[in-house]
GROMACS .gro file of C-alpha atoms in nm:
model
  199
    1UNK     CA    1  -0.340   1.909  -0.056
    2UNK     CA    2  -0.005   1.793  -0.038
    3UNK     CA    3   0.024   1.394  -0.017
    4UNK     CA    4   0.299   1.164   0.067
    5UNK     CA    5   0.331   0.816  -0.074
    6UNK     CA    6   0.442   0.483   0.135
    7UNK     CA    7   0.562   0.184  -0.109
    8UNK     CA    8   0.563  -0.133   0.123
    9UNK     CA    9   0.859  -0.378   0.013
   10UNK     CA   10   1.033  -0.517   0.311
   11UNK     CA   11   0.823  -0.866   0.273
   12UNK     CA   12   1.064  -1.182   0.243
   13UNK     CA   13   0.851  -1.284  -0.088
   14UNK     CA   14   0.908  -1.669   0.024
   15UNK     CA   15   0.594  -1.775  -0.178
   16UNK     CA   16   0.702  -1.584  -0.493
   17UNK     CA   17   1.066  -1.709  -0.402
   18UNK     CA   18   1.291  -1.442  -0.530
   19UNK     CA   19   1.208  -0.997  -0.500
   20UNK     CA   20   0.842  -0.939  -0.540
   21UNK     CA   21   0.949  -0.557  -0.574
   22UNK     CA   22   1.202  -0.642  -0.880
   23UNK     CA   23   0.998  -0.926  -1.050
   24UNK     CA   24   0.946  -0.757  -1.390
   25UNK     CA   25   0.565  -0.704  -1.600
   26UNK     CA   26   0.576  -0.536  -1.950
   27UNK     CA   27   0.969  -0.485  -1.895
   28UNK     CA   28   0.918  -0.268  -1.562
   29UNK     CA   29   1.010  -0.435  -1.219
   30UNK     CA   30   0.688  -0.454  -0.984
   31UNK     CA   31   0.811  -0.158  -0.785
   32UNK     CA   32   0.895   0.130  -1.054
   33UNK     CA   33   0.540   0.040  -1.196
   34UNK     CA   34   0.398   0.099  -0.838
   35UNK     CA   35   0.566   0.465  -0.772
   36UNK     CA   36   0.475   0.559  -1.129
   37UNK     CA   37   0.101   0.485  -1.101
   38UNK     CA   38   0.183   0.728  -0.754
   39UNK     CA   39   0.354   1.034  -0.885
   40UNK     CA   40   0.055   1.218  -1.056
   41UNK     CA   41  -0.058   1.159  -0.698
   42UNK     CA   42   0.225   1.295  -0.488
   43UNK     CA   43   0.479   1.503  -0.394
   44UNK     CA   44   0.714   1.284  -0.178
   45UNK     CA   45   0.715   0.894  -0.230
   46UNK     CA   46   0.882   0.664   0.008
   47UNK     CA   47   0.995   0.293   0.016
   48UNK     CA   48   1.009   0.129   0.311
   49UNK     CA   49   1.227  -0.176   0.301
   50UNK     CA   50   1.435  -0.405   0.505
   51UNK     CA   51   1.818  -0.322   0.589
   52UNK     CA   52   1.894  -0.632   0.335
   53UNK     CA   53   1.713  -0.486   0.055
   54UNK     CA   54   1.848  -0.106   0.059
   55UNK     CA   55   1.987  -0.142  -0.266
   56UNK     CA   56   1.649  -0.140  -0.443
   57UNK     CA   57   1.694   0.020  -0.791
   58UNK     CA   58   1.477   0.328  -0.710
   59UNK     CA   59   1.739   0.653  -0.696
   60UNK     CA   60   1.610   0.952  -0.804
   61UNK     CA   61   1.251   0.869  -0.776
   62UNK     CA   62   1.211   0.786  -0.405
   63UNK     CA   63   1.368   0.746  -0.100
   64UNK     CA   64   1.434   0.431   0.099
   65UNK     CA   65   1.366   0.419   0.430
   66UNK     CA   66   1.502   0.106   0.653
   67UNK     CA   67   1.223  -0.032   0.874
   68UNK     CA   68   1.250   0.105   1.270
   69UNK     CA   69   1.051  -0.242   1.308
   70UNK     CA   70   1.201  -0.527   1.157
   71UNK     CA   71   1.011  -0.824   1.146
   72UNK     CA   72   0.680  -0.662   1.296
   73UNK     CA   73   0.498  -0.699   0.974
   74UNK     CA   74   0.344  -0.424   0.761
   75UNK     CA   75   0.204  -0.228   1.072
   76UNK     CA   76   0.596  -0.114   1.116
   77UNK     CA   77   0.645  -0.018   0.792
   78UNK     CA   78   0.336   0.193   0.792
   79UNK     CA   79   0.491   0.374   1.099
   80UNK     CA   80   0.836   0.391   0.955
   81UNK     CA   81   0.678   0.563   0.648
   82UNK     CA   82   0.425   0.832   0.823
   83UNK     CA   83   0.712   0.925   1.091
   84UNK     CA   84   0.909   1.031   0.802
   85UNK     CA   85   0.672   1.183   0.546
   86UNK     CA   86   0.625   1.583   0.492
   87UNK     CA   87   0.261   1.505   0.453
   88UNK     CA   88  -0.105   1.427   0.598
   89UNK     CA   89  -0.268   1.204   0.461
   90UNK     CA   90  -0.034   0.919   0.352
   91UNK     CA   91  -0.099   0.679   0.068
   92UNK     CA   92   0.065   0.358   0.161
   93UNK     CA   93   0.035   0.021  -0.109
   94UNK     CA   94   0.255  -0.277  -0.148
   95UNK     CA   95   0.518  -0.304  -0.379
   96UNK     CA   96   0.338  -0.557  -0.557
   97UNK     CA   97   0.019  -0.444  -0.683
   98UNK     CA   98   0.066  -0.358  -1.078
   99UNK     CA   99  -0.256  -0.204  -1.168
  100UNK     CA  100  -0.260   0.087  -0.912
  101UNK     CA  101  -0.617   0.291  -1.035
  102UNK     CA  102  -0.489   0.646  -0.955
  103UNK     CA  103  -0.821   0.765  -0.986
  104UNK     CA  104  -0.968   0.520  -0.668
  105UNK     CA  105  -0.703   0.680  -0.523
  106UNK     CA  106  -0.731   1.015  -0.539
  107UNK     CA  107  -1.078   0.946  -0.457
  108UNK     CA  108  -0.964   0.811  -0.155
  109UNK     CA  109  -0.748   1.086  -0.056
  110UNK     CA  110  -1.011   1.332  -0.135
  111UNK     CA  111  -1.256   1.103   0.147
  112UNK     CA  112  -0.988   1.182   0.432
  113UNK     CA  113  -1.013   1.493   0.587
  114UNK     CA  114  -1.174   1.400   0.936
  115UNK     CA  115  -1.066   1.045   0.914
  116UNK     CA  116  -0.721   0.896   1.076
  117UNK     CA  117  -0.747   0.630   0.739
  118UNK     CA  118  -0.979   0.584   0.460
  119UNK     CA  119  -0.942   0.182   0.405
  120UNK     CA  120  -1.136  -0.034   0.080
  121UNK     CA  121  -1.377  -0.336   0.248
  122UNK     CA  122  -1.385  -0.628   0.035
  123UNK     CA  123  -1.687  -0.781   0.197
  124UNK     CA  124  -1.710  -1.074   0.438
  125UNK     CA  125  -1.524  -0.922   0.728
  126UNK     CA  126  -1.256  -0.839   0.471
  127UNK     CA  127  -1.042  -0.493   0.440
  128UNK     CA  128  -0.721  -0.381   0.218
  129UNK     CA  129  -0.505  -0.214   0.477
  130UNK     CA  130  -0.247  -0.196   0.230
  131UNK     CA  131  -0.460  -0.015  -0.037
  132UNK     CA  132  -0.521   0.304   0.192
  133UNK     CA  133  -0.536   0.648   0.296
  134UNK     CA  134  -0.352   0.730   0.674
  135UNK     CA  135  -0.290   1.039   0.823
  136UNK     CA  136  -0.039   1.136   1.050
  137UNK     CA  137  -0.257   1.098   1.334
  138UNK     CA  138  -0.200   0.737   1.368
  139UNK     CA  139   0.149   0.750   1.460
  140UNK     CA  140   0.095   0.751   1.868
  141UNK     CA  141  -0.158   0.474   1.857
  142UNK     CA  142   0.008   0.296   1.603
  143UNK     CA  143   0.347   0.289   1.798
  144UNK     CA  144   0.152   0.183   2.119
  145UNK     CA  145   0.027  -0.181   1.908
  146UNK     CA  146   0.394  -0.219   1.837
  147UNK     CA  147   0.525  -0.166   2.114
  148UNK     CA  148   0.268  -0.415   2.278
  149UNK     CA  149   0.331  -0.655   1.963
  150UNK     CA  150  -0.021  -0.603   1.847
  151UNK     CA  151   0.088  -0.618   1.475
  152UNK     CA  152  -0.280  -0.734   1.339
  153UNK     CA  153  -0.361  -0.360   1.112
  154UNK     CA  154  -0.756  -0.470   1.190
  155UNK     CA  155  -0.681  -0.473   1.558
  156UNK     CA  156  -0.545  -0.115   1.509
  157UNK     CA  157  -0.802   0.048   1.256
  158UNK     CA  158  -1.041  -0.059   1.584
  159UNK     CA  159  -0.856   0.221   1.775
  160UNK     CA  160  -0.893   0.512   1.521
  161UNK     CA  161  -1.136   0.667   1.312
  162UNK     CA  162  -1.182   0.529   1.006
  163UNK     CA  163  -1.396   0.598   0.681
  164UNK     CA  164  -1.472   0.284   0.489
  165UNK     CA  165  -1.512   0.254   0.126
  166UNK     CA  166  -1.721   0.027  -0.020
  167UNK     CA  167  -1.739  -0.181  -0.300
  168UNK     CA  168  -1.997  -0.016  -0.490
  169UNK     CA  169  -1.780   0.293  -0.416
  170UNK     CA  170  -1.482   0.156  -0.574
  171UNK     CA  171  -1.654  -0.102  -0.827
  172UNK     CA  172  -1.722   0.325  -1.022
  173UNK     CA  173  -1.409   0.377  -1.073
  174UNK     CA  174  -1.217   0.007  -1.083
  175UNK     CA  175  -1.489  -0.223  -1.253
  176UNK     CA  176  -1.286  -0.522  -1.248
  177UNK     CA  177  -1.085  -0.433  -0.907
  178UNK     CA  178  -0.760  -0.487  -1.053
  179UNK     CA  179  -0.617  -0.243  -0.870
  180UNK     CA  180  -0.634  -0.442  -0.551
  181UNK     CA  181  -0.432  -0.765  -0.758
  182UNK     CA  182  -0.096  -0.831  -0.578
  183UNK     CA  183   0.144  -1.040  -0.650
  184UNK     CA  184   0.176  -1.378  -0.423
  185UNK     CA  185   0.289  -1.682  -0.635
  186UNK     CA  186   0.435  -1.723  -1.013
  187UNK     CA  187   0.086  -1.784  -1.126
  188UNK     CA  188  -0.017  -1.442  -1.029
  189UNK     CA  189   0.288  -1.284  -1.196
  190UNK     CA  190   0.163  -1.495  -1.494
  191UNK     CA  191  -0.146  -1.351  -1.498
  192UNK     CA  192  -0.030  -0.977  -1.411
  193UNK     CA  193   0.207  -1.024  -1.772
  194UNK     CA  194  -0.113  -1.187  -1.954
  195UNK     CA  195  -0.330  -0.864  -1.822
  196UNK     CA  196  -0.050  -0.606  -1.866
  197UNK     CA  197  -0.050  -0.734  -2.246
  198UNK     CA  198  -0.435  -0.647  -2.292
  199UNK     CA  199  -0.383  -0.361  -2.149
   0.00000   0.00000   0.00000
């Protein structure tokens, strides 16, 4: 099965205060740590970005794609990144989780067929829309939110069909769930470094 990979990174990283995609862990910036945790997994990986961040240091390893919905939020960078990938389904993270567990992943991608997204619930209500599996299939309804400026993801994972997986699913493979850690604030970089050390 041929899979595409979607690298969120157009976020303005105000709480972090400078690039959350080129803040650096072990001597690799967030972002090259985050496409190579994806290539065993993929044959195409895109970054979707803003127009003012197009100069992200990723040549020769993906391509960068320029949002077709600035300032809509993550739900336009999803779009962006399934309109233009060669594949279904679509892996699509943010730029700014370090500990990626490829094998959650591929788990993940193996759950999809018959599914328009495979999404990770946290408990309480909660889900990782940016830790998850879409297909192709979600472009027209996806478009539709947008276009109505809908941009919650729950409000659109109501609308499709969706295969949940649950903690005790994921807790198999990722004991600690690390690989849902993303980077918000200086104290989680701190922490990422501290981890990445142990490691």
């Amino acid at each position: 099965m041929k899979v595409t990979s979607i690298v969120l990174a157009g976020g303005k990283s105000l709480r972090l205060g400078r690039s959350k995609a080129l803040a650096s862990i072990g001597g690799k910036s967030l972002i090259e740590r985050v496409i190579e945790r994806l290539r065993p997994l993929t044959s195409q990986v895109l970054v979707v970005t803003s127009r003012e961040q197009v100069d992200l240091p990723v040549a020769g390893k993906a391509e960068i794609l320029v949002d077709l919905y600035p300032g809509k939020g993550p739900l336009g960078g999803i779009y962006t990144g399934l309109l233009a990938s060669q594949s279904s389904p679509c892996v699509v993270v943010a730029c700014d989780m370090p500990f990626l567990n490829v094998e959650l992943l591929r788990y993940m991608i193996k759950l999809s067929p018959g599914f328009d997204a495979v999404v990770p619930r946290l408990g309480e209500g909660k889900v990782e829309p940016l830790h998850a599996i879409y297909s192709r299939s979600c472009l027209g309804n996806m478009k539709t939110k947008l276009e109505h400026n809908q941009l919650e993801i729950s409000r659109f994972l109501d609308t499709v069909c969706v295969r949940y997986v649950e903690q005790a699913e994921y807790q198999r493979l990722d004991h600690h769930f690390l690989t849902f850690l993303n980077i918000n604030y200086q104290s989680d970089l701190d922490q990422a470094i501290t981890l990445s050390r142990r490691a």
